[in-house]
Amino acid sequence: MKKRFYIIFIAFLMLICFVYNIIVGSRYIIETDINGYNGTADKLTVTVHQDKEILKVTEYHIQNEKLYITVESISSGRAFLSVSAADEPDFLFSSPYLYVHTFGIITEENFFGRSTGSWSFSAANIIFLAVLIIGLLIHIKKELHRDFYQYSNVRNIGFLIFLIILFVEQLISLGSINRGIIGSVDTALYSAGFFSYFVLPVAFVTFILVTVSNIQLMRNEGRNWKNMLGCILGVMLCLSTVFPEILSNFLQQTTIVDVHNQNGIALYIELLVEDTIFAVTAYLECILIGTIILSTKAARKIPAFDKDYILILGCQIKKDGTLTNLLKSRADRAIEFAKMQKNAVGKDITFIPSGGKGIDEVIAEADAIKNYLVSTGIPESSILVENQSENTYENLRNSMELIRNHTKNDNPKIAFSTTNYHVFRSGVFASHQNIKAEGIGAKTKRYFWINAFIREFIATLVSEWKTHMAIIMIWIVVIISMVGIVYFSNNL
């Protein structure tokens, strides 16, 4: 669905809610507990405190130890009610402020507080989120089918998780006390913080596991900042989750800034800062979850058995020119897929080992892979060697040139074999070059996986940083608007 549809749809829902509230909102029932009062309703006196005739009391009665007072609007303004009992002088009740709006809608407690029909705004919000989620699900399904290897798919899945969190929170709040527009706003502001707090134990445990994994990674692969990415991200997520609470506690105990005054601006600036941090943290956590989901799915995916070629993406070889365990697993995975395809449909496949010669390597990686393939019984006639590339991007580009020169087929079916954590990124490189290829992942040591997820997460953010920044800025504008509603609702 196009963005214009969602804009029109939410505008239509808000219009329906507004009209509905105009129709039913001029009449409102105040409900309050009267525990301890043993008299009857006719012994009560209800007084409207108002500077002019703003509203009138039309009826009141007692039921199940609750007092129900029905009021109707007359003109715009603000008033409150007090209730006294003739037979019990000590009994006294004062209502919160009642606001009568221009169109006669009565709200209680806040300018945007609960009213007779304000539940409709929460319902409309839930309906809109449901439509948005369904539309995004359909879009993701189409995009995954069209081109699985796109960072935009990670972003969409992460955004979908974020919307589902908002939807669930709004759905839960619908069954609670009707608090009107301000209640929906408070729930939306609470959602991001709730999600961050919810994943904090998971993030902390993950941080411990990541630290252990990174130590193992550095012992085996060397000490550098790239091998500490998991630890760095874990610390950042934990700190960003607890920082708003630390800030709040600090401001509550200091006199530097007055955050105790509900009418003061400082309280709402604090709220804005806290909710912005929560929202950005929750969004990044959702993108990380999306990265893990899609990278795991890519690693486990088995390409269709219709392939003409399978690329074996190179990496470092041993000093004697033989394959490292990592590279050998990629070659073995390619051989395994070729056998699977042969058994399934009887179709042979051509192997393309890819990778040039590094300055510390005795032969090109592709030649080392070819030697290994031949040693396993693969005929040389089924092998095309691409030994000029220096990185994954060139592996794919040069191999595609080789394929074009080798076949007259305008649409050759291609697969590539790489390490499981490297499948999704390799697929993205292929997609960026308009190469239609499906990846297959070879198993590797588990301590590689966590850091690989972090690298993919960072690559996702970097590749679409403008889009992510735009989404974050939109959320910040929304948060500013919602905090503004809370401020004005409490101060009008």
GROMACS .gro file of N, CA and C in nm, residues 199-291:
model
  279
  199VAL      N    1   1.358  -0.607   2.753
  199VAL     CA    2   1.474  -0.675   2.693
  199VAL      C    3   1.602  -0.651   2.772
  200LEU      N    4   1.596  -0.565   2.877
  200LEU     CA    5   1.718  -0.537   2.953
  200LEU      C    6   1.779  -0.663   3.012
  201PRO      N    7   1.701  -0.751   3.080
  201PRO     CA    8   1.764  -0.876   3.130
  201PRO      C    9   1.824  -0.959   3.017
  202VAL      N   10   1.752  -0.963   2.903
  202VAL     CA   11   1.803  -1.037   2.788
  202VAL      C   12   1.931  -0.974   2.737
  203ALA      N   13   1.930  -0.838   2.729
  203ALA     CA   14   2.048  -0.767   2.682
  203ALA      C   15   2.166  -0.789   2.776
  204PHE      N   16   2.139  -0.791   2.908
  204PHE     CA   17   2.247  -0.810   3.005
  204PHE      C   18   2.306  -0.950   2.995
  205VAL      N   19   2.219  -1.050   2.988
  205VAL     CA   20   2.267  -1.188   2.975
  205VAL      C   21   2.342  -1.204   2.843
  206THR      N   22   2.286  -1.143   2.736
  206THR     CA   23   2.352  -1.149   2.605
  206THR      C   24   2.489  -1.084   2.611
  207PHE      N   25   2.497  -0.969   2.685
  207PHE     CA   26   2.624  -0.901   2.699
  207PHE      C   27   2.728  -0.992   2.763
  208ILE      N   28   2.688  -1.067   2.866
  208ILE     CA   29   2.780  -1.161   2.931
  208ILE      C   30   2.826  -1.269   2.831
  209LEU      N   31   2.729  -1.326   2.759
  209LEU     CA   32   2.762  -1.430   2.661
  209LEU      C   33   2.849  -1.375   2.549
  210VAL      N   34   2.817  -1.252   2.506
  210VAL     CA   35   2.895  -1.188   2.400
  210VAL      C   36   3.039  -1.165   2.446
  211THR      N   37   3.053  -1.122   2.573
  211THR     CA   38   3.187  -1.097   2.627
  211THR      C   39   3.270  -1.225   2.626
  212VAL      N   40   3.209  -1.334   2.673
  212VAL     CA   41   3.278  -1.464   2.673
  212VAL      C   42   3.312  -1.504   2.531
  213SER      N   43   3.215  -1.485   2.439
  213SER     CA   44   3.237  -1.521   2.299
  213SER      C   45   3.347  -1.436   2.238
  214ASN      N   46   3.347  -1.305   2.267
  214ASN     CA   47   3.448  -1.216   2.210
  214ASN      C   48   3.588  -1.248   2.263
  215ILE      N   49   3.596  -1.287   2.391
  215ILE     CA   50   3.726  -1.327   2.446
  215ILE      C   51   3.778  -1.449   2.371
  216GLN      N   52   3.688  -1.544   2.348
  216GLN     CA   53   3.727  -1.663   2.272
  216GLN      C   54   3.764  -1.627   2.129
  217LEU      N   55   3.689  -1.534   2.071
  217LEU     CA   56   3.717  -1.489   1.934
  217LEU      C   57   3.854  -1.424   1.926
  218MET      N   58   3.885  -1.337   2.022
  218MET     CA   59   4.014  -1.267   2.019
  218MET      C   60   4.131  -1.362   2.044
  219ARG      N   61   4.108  -1.463   2.128
  219ARG     CA   62   4.214  -1.562   2.150
  219ARG      C   63   4.249  -1.638   2.023
  220ASN      N   64   4.144  -1.665   1.943
  220ASN     CA   65   4.165  -1.746   1.822
  220ASN      C   66   4.195  -1.663   1.699
  221GLU      N   67   4.138  -1.541   1.692
  221GLU     CA   68   4.148  -1.462   1.569
  221GLU      C   69   4.227  -1.333   1.585
  222GLY      N   70   4.272  -1.303   1.708
  222GLY     CA   71   4.353  -1.184   1.728
  222GLY      C   72   4.276  -1.073   1.798
  223ARG      N   73   4.350  -0.985   1.863
  223ARG     CA   74   4.289  -0.875   1.937
  223ARG      C   75   4.277  -0.751   1.849
  224ASN      N   76   4.155  -0.712   1.823
  224ASN     CA   77   4.128  -0.587   1.753
  224ASN      C   78   3.987  -0.542   1.787
  225TRP      N   79   3.958  -0.415   1.758
  225TRP     CA   80   3.829  -0.358   1.799
  225TRP      C   81   3.712  -0.425   1.729
  226LYS      N   82   3.733  -0.478   1.606
  226LYS     CA   83   3.624  -0.545   1.534
  226LYS      C   84   3.577  -0.669   1.608
  227ASN      N   85   3.670  -0.736   1.675
  227ASN     CA   86   3.635  -0.856   1.750
  227ASN      C   87   3.575  -0.825   1.886
  228MET      N   88   3.560  -0.695   1.917
  228MET     CA   89   3.496  -0.654   2.042
  228MET      C   90   3.363  -0.584   2.017
  229LEU      N   91   3.313  -0.590   1.893
  229LEU     CA   92   3.189  -0.519   1.860
  229LEU      C   93   3.072  -0.564   1.946
  230GLY      N   94   3.064  -0.694   1.972
  230GLY     CA   95   2.953  -0.746   2.052
  230GLY      C   96   2.952  -0.686   2.192
  231CYS      N   97   3.072  -0.679   2.256
  231CYS     CA   98   3.082  -0.621   2.390
  231CYS      C   99   3.042  -0.473   2.388
  232ILE      N  100   3.092  -0.401   2.289
  232ILE     CA  101   3.065  -0.257   2.279
  232ILE      C  102   2.915  -0.232   2.265
  233LEU      N  103   2.850  -0.305   2.175
  233LEU     CA  104   2.706  -0.286   2.154
  233LEU      C  105   2.627  -0.326   2.278
  234GLY      N  106   2.666  -0.436   2.343
  234GLY     CA  107   2.596  -0.480   2.464
  234GLY      C  108   2.601  -0.374   2.573
  235VAL      N  109   2.718  -0.312   2.593
  235VAL     CA  110   2.732  -0.206   2.692
  235VAL      C  111   2.644  -0.087   2.656
  236MET      N  112   2.644  -0.048   2.529
  236MET     CA  113   2.566   0.067   2.485
  236MET      C  114   2.417   0.045   2.506
  237LEU      N  115   2.366  -0.074   2.472
  237LEU     CA  116   2.223  -0.103   2.489
  237LEU      C  117   2.183  -0.105   2.636
  238CYS      N  118   2.268  -0.164   2.720
  238CYS     CA  119   2.237  -0.168   2.864
  238CYS      C  120   2.237  -0.027   2.923
  239LEU      N  121   2.338   0.053   2.888
  239LEU     CA  122   2.348   0.189   2.942
  239LEU      C  123   2.233   0.277   2.894
  240SER      N  124   2.198   0.266   2.765
  240SER     CA  125   2.089   0.349   2.713
  240SER      C  126   1.955   0.312   2.774
  241THR      N  127   1.941   0.187   2.820
  241THR     CA  128   1.816   0.144   2.882
  241THR      C  129   1.804   0.196   3.026
  242VAL      N  130   1.914   0.193   3.099
  242VAL     CA  131   1.908   0.234   3.240
  242VAL      C  132   1.935   0.383   3.259
  243PHE      N  133   1.993   0.450   3.159
  243PHE     CA  134   2.027   0.592   3.176
  243PHE      C  135   1.905   0.680   3.207
  244PRO      N  136   1.791   0.663   3.135
  244PRO     CA  137   1.675   0.747   3.170
  244PRO      C  138   1.631   0.733   3.315
  245GLU      N  139   1.637   0.611   3.369
  245GLU     CA  140   1.599   0.590   3.508
  245GLU      C  141   1.699   0.657   3.602
  246ILE      N  142   1.826   0.646   3.569
  246ILE     CA  143   1.930   0.712   3.649
  246ILE      C  144   1.910   0.864   3.645
  247LEU      N  145   1.883   0.916   3.526
  247LEU     CA  146   1.861   1.060   3.511
  247LEU      C  147   1.740   1.105   3.592
  248SER      N  148   1.632   1.027   3.586
  248SER     CA  149   1.510   1.061   3.658
  248SER      C  150   1.535   1.063   3.809
  249ASN      N  151   1.603   0.961   3.860
  249ASN     CA  152   1.631   0.955   4.003
  249ASN      C  153   1.720   1.071   4.047
  250PHE      N  154   1.816   1.106   3.962
  250PHE     CA  155   1.905   1.217   3.994
  250PHE      C  156   1.828   1.348   4.001
  251LEU      N  157   1.743   1.373   3.903
  251LEU     CA  158   1.668   1.498   3.898
  251LEU      C  159   1.565   1.506   4.010
  252GLN      N  160   1.514   1.390   4.053
  252GLN     CA  161   1.417   1.390   4.163
  252GLN      C  162   1.481   1.430   4.295
  253GLN      N  163   1.611   1.407   4.306
  253GLN     CA  164   1.680   1.431   4.432
  253GLN      C  165   1.761   1.560   4.434
  254THR      N  166   1.765   1.630   4.320
  254THR     CA  167   1.844   1.751   4.312
  254THR      C  168   1.754   1.873   4.301
  255THR      N  169   1.810   1.987   4.333
  255THR     CA  170   1.736   2.114   4.321
  255THR      C  171   1.785   2.195   4.201
  256ILE      N  172   1.875   2.137   4.124
  256ILE     CA  173   1.929   2.208   4.007
  256ILE      C  174   1.817   2.237   3.908
  257VAL      N  175   1.734   2.137   3.883
  257VAL     CA  176   1.620   2.152   3.792
  257VAL      C  177   1.494   2.108   3.866
  258ASP      N  178   1.389   2.187   3.858
  258ASP     CA  179   1.264   2.155   3.927
  258ASP      C  180   1.175   2.068   3.837
  259VAL      N  181   1.177   1.938   3.863
  259VAL     CA  182   1.094   1.846   3.784
  259VAL      C  183   0.973   1.800   3.863
  260HIS      N  184   0.947   1.864   3.977
  260HIS     CA  185   0.835   1.824   4.061
  260HIS      C  186   0.709   1.904   4.030
  261ASN      N  187   0.725   2.016   3.963
  261ASN     CA  188   0.613   2.103   3.931
  261ASN      C  189   0.546   2.055   3.803
  262GLN      N  190   0.422   2.008   3.814
  262GLN     CA  191   0.350   1.955   3.698
  262GLN      C  192   0.321   2.063   3.596
  263ASN      N  193   0.321   2.187   3.638
  263ASN     CA  194   0.296   2.297   3.546
  263ASN      C  195   0.424   2.355   3.487
  264GLY      N  196   0.539   2.310   3.537
  264GLY     CA  197   0.666   2.361   3.489
  264GLY      C  198   0.714   2.287   3.365
  265ILE      N  199   0.796   2.356   3.285
  265ILE     CA  200   0.843   2.298   3.159
  265ILE      C  201   0.952   2.194   3.181
  266ALA      N  202   1.027   2.203   3.294
  266ALA     CA  203   1.140   2.113   3.318
  266ALA      C  204   1.096   1.967   3.322
  267LEU      N  205   0.981   1.941   3.384
  267LEU     CA  206   0.930   1.803   3.394
  267LEU      C  207   0.909   1.743   3.256
  268TYR      N  208   0.861   1.823   3.163
  268TYR     CA  209   0.828   1.771   3.030
  268TYR      C  210   0.951   1.762   2.940
  269ILE      N  211   1.051   1.846   2.968
  269ILE     CA  212   1.179   1.831   2.898
  269ILE      C  213   1.245   1.700   2.941
  270GLU      N  214   1.238   1.671   3.072
  270GLU     CA  215   1.290   1.543   3.121
  270GLU      C  216   1.217   1.426   3.055
  271LEU      N  217   1.084   1.436   3.049
  271LEU     CA  218   1.002   1.332   2.986
  271LEU      C  219   1.040   1.315   2.839
  272LEU      N  220   1.063   1.426   2.770
  272LEU     CA  221   1.101   1.422   2.628
  272LEU      C  222   1.235   1.352   2.611
  273VAL      N  223   1.334   1.386   2.695
  273VAL     CA  224   1.467   1.324   2.685
  273VAL      C  225   1.458   1.175   2.712
  274GLU      N  226   1.389   1.137   2.818
  274GLU     CA  227   1.378   0.995   2.854
  274GLU      C  228   1.309   0.915   2.745
  275ASP      N  229   1.196   0.966   2.696
  275ASP     CA  230   1.119   0.891   2.596
  275ASP      C  231   1.193   0.885   2.462
  276THR      N  232   1.269   0.989   2.429
  276THR     CA  233   1.349   0.986   2.306
  276THR      C  234   1.455   0.879   2.314
  277ILE      N  235   1.524   0.872   2.428
  277ILE     CA  236   1.627   0.768   2.446
  277ILE      C  237   1.564   0.629   2.440
  278PHE      N  238   1.451   0.612   2.508
  278PHE     CA  239   1.382   0.483   2.506
  278PHE      C  240   1.341   0.445   2.364
  279ALA      N  241   1.283   0.541   2.290
  279ALA     CA  242   1.233   0.513   2.156
  279ALA      C  243   1.347   0.476   2.061
  280VAL      N  244   1.457   0.552   2.065
  280VAL     CA  245   1.571   0.523   1.978
  280VAL      C  246   1.633   0.389   2.014
  281THR      N  247   1.646   0.363   2.145
  281THR     CA  248   1.702   0.234   2.190
  281THR      C  249   1.613   0.118   2.146
  282ALA      N  250   1.481   0.133   2.166
  282ALA     CA  251   1.387   0.027   2.126
  282ALA      C  252   1.393   0.005   1.975
  283TYR      N  253   1.401   0.113   1.898
  283TYR     CA  254   1.407   0.100   1.751
  283TYR      C  255   1.534   0.025   1.710
  284LEU      N  256   1.648   0.063   1.767
  284LEU     CA  257   1.774  -0.004   1.732
  284LEU      C  258   1.770  -0.150   1.775
  285GLU      N  259   1.709  -0.179   1.890
  285GLU     CA  260   1.697  -0.319   1.933
  285GLU      C  261   1.611  -0.398   1.836
  286CYS      N  262   1.506  -0.335   1.784
  286CYS     CA  263   1.420  -0.403   1.686
  286CYS      C  264   1.496  -0.429   1.555
  287ILE      N  265   1.579  -0.333   1.513
  287ILE     CA  266   1.660  -0.353   1.393
  287ILE      C  267   1.760  -0.466   1.415
  288LEU      N  268   1.817  -0.473   1.535
  288LEU     CA  269   1.909  -0.582   1.568
  288LEU      C  270   1.837  -0.716   1.562
  289ILE      N  271   1.716  -0.722   1.617
  289ILE     CA  272   1.638  -0.845   1.612
  289ILE      C  273   1.607  -0.882   1.467
  290GLY      N  274   1.572  -0.781   1.386
  290GLY     CA  275   1.546  -0.804   1.244
  290GLY      C  276   1.669  -0.858   1.173
  291THR      N  277   1.786  -0.806   1.209
  291THR     CA  278   1.912  -0.854   1.151
  291THR      C  279   1.935  -1.000   1.184
   0.00000   0.00000   0.00000
